[in-house]
XYZ file of N, CA and C in Angstrom:
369
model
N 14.255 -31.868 -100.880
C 14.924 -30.910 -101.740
C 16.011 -31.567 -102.579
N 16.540 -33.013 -102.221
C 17.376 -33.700 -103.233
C 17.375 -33.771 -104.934
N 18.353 -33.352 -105.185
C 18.161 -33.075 -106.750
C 16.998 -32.396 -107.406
N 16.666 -30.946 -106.406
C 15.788 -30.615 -107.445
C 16.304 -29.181 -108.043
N 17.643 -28.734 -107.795
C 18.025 -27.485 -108.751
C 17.997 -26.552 -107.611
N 17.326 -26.660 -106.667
C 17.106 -25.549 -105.479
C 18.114 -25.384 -104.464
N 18.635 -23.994 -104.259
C 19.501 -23.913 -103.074
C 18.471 -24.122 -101.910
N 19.066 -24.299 -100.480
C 18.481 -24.377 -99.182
C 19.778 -23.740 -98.268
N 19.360 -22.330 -98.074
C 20.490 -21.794 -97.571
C 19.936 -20.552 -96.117
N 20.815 -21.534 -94.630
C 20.537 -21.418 -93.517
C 21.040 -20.627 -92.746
N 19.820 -19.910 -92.122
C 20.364 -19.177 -91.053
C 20.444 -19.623 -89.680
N 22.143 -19.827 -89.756
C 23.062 -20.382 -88.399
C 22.433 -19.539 -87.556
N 23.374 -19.964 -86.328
C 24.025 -19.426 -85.088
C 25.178 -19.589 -84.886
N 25.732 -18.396 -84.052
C 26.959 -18.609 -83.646
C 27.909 -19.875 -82.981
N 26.745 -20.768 -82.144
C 27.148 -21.555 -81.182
C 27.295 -22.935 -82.165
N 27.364 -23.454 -83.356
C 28.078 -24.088 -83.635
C 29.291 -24.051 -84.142
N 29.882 -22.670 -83.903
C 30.825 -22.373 -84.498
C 32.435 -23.102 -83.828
N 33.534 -23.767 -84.170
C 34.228 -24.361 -84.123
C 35.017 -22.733 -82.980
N 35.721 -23.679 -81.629
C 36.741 -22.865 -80.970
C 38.078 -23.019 -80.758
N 37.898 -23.891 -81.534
C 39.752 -24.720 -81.683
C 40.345 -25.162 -83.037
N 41.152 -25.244 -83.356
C 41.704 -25.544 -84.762
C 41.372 -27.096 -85.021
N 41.670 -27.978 -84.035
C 41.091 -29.547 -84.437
C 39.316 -29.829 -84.700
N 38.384 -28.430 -84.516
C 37.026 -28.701 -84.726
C 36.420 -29.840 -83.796
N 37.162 -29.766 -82.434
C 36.901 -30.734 -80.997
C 35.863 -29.986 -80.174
N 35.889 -28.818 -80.251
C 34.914 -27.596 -79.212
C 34.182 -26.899 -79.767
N 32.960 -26.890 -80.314
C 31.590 -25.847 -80.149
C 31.512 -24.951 -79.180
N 31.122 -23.419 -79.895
C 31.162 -22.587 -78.952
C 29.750 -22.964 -77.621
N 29.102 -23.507 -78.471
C 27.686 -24.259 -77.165
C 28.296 -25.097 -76.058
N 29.450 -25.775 -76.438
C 30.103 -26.552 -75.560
C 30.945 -25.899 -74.371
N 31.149 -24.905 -74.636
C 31.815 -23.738 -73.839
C 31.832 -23.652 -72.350
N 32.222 -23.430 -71.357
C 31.260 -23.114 -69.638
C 30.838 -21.584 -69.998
N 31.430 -20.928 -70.516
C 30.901 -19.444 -70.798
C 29.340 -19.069 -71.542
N 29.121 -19.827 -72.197
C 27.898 -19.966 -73.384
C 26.701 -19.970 -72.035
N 25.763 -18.998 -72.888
C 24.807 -18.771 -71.964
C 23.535 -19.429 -72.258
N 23.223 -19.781 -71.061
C 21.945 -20.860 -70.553
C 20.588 -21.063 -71.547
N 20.204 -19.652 -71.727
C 19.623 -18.909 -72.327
C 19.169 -19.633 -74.109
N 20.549 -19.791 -74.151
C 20.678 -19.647 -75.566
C 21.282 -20.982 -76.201
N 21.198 -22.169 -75.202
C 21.856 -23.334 -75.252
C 20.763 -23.992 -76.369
N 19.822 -24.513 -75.775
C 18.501 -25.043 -76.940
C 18.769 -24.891 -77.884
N 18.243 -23.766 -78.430
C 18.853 -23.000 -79.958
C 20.013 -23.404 -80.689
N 20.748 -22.925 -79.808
C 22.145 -23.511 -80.862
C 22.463 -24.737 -80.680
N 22.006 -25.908 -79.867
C 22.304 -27.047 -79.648
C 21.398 -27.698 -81.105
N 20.023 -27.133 -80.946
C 19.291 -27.700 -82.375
C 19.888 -27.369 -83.626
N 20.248 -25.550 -83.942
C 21.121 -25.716 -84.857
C 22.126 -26.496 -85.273
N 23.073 -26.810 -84.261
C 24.204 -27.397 -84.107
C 23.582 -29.218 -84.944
N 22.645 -29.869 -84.112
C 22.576 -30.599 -84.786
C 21.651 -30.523 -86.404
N 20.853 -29.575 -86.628
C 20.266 -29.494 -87.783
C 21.401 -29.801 -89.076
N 22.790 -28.796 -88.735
C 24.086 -28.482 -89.706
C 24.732 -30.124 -89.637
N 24.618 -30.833 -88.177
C 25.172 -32.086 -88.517
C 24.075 -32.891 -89.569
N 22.903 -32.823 -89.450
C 21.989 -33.220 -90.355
C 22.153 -33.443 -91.781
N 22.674 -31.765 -91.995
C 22.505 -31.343 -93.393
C 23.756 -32.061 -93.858
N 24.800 -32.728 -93.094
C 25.765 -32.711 -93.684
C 25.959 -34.039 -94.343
N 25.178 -34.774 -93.662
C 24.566 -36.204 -94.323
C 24.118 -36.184 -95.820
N 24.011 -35.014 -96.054
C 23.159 -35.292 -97.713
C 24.072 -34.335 -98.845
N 24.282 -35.445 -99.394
C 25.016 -34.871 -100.543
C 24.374 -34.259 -101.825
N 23.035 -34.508 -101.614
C 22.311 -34.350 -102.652
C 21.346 -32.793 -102.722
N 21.271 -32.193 -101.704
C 20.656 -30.646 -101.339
C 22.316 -29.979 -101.397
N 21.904 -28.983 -102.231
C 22.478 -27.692 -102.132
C 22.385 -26.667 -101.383
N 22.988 -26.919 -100.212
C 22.437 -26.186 -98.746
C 23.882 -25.227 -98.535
N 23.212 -24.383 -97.608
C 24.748 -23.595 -97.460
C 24.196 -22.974 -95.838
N 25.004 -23.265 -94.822
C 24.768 -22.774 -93.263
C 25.417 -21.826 -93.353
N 24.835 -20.326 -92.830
C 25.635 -19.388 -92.660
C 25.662 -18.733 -91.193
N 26.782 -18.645 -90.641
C 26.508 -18.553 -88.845
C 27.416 -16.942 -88.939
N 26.263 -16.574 -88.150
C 26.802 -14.825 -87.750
C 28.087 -14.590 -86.749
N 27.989 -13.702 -86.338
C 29.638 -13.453 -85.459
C 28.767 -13.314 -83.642
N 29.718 -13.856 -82.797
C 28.777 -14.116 -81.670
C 27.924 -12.985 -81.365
N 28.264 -11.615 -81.337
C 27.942 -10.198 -81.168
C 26.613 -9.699 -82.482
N 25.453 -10.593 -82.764
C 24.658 -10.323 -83.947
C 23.797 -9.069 -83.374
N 24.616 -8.058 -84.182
C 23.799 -6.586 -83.429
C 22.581 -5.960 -84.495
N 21.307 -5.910 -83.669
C 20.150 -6.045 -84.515
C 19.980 -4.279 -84.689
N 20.281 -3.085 -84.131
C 20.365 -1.869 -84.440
C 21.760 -1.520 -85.263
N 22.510 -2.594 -85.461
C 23.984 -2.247 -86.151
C 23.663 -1.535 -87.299
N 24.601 -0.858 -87.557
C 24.684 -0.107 -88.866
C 25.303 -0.933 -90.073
N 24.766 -0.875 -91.654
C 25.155 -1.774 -92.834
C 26.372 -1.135 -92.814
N 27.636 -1.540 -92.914
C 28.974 -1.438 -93.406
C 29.163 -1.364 -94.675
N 28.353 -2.938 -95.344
C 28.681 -2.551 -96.406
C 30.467 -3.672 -96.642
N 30.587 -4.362 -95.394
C 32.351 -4.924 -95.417
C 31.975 -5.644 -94.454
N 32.201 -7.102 -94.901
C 32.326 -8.497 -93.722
C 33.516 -9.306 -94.102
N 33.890 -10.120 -93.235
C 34.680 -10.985 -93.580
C 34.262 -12.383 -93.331
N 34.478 -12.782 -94.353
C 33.529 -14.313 -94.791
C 34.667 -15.166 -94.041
N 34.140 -16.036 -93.208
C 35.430 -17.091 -92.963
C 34.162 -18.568 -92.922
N 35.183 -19.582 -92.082
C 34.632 -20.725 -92.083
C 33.947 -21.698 -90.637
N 33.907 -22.438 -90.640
C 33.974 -23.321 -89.379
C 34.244 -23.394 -88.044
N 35.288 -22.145 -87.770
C 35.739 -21.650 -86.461
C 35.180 -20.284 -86.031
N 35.304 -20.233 -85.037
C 34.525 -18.423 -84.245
C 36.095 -17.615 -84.644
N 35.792 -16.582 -85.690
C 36.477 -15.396 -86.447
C 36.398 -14.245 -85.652
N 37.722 -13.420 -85.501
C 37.495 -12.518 -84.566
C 38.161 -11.468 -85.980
N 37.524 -9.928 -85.494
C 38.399 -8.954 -86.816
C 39.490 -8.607 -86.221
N 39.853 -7.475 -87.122
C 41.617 -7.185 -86.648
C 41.326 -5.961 -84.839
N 40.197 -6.032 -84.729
C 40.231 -5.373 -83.532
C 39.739 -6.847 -81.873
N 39.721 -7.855 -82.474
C 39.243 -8.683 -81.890
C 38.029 -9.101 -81.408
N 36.935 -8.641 -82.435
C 35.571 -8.747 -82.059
C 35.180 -9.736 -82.739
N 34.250 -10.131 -82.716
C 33.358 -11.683 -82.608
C 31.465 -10.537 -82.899
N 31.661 -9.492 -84.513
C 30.181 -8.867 -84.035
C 30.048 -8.680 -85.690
N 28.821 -8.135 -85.286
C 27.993 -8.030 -87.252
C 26.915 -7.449 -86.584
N 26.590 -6.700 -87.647
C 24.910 -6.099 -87.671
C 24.080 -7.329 -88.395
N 22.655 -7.033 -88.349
C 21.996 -7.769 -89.025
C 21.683 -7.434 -90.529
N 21.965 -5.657 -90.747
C 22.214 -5.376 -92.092
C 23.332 -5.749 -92.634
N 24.610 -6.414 -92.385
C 25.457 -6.939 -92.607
C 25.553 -8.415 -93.032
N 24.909 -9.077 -92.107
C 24.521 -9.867 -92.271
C 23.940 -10.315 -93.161
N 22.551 -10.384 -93.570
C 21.728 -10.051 -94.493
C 22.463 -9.895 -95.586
N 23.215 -8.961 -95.766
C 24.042 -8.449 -97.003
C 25.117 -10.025 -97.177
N 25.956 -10.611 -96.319
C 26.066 -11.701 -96.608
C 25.473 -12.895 -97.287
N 24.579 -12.959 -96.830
C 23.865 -13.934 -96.798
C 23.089 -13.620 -98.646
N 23.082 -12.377 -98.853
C 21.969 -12.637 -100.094
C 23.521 -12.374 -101.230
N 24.619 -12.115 -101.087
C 26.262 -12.378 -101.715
C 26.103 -13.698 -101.886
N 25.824 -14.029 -100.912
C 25.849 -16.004 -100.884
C 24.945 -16.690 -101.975
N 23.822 -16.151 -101.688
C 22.495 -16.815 -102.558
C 22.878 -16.087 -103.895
N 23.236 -15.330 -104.413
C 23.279 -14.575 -105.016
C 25.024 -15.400 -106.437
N 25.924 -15.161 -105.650
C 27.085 -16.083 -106.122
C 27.478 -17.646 -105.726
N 26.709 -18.135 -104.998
C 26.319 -19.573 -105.142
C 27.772 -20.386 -104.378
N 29.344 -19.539 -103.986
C 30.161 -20.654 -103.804
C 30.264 -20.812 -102.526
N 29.618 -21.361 -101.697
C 29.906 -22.589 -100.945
C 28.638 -23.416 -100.933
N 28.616 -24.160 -101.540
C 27.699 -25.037 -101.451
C 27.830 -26.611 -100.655
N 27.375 -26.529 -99.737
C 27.525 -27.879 -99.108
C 28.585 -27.519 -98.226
N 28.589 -26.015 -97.568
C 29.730 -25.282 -96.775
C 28.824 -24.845 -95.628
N 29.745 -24.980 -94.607
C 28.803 -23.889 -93.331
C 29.884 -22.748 -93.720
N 29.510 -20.980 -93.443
C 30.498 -20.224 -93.711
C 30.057 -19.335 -92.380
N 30.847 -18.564 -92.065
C 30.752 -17.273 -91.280
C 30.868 -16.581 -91.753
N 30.650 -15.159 -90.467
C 30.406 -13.742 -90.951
C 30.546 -13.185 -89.796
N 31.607 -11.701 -89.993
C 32.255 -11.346 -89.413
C 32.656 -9.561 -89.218
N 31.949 -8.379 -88.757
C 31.994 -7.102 -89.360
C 33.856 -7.357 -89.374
N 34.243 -6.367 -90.739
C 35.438 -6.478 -91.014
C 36.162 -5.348 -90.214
């Protein structure tokens, strides 16, 4: 996909999401992070280190809020953050997948982070 005009824009997981301000702890790295779900985000985790090697794809990782609720209702209101696990002003770590979604095509749609992992966060 190097230099050919094309975005390449990914659907994260939560578990690479940064749990400390120095970006030392992955939420996969966690003792809490479940068994279950380690694989997955361990491959993500390294796919995003992958992507980050290339300067030349216009890629954009977008990782949901740990709580990705697949009957959630569209809001319609997320809060975009970055690199670390984002909690809202009630302290949740959640998103619908119509929310989501709705992120994600804002993203493809207005183009700025490119060569960014971003989050998403019900507001």
């Amino acid at each position: 996909m190097g230099k050919t005009g094309k975005r390449f824009v990914i659907v994260g997981g939560a578990g690479s999401l940064y749990v400390d301000p120095e970006h030392k702890t992955q939420l996969v790295d966690t003792p809490d992070f479940p068994a279950e779900f380690y694989a997955l985000a361990k491959a993500q985790t390294d796919a995003l280190a992958e992507l980050r090697k290339h300067d030349d794809v216009a890629w954009t990782f977008i990782s949901p809020a740990v709580d990705l609720q697949v009957d959630g209702k569209r809001t319609g209101e997320y809060i975009l953050a970055g690199e670390e696990l984002t909690l809202n002003d009630r302290g949740e770590s959640i998103i619908s997948y119509a929310d989501y979604a709705l992120a994600m095509a804002d993203e493809i749609q207005n183009g700025d982070h490119i060569q960014e992992r971003i989050s998403v966060v019900r507001k």
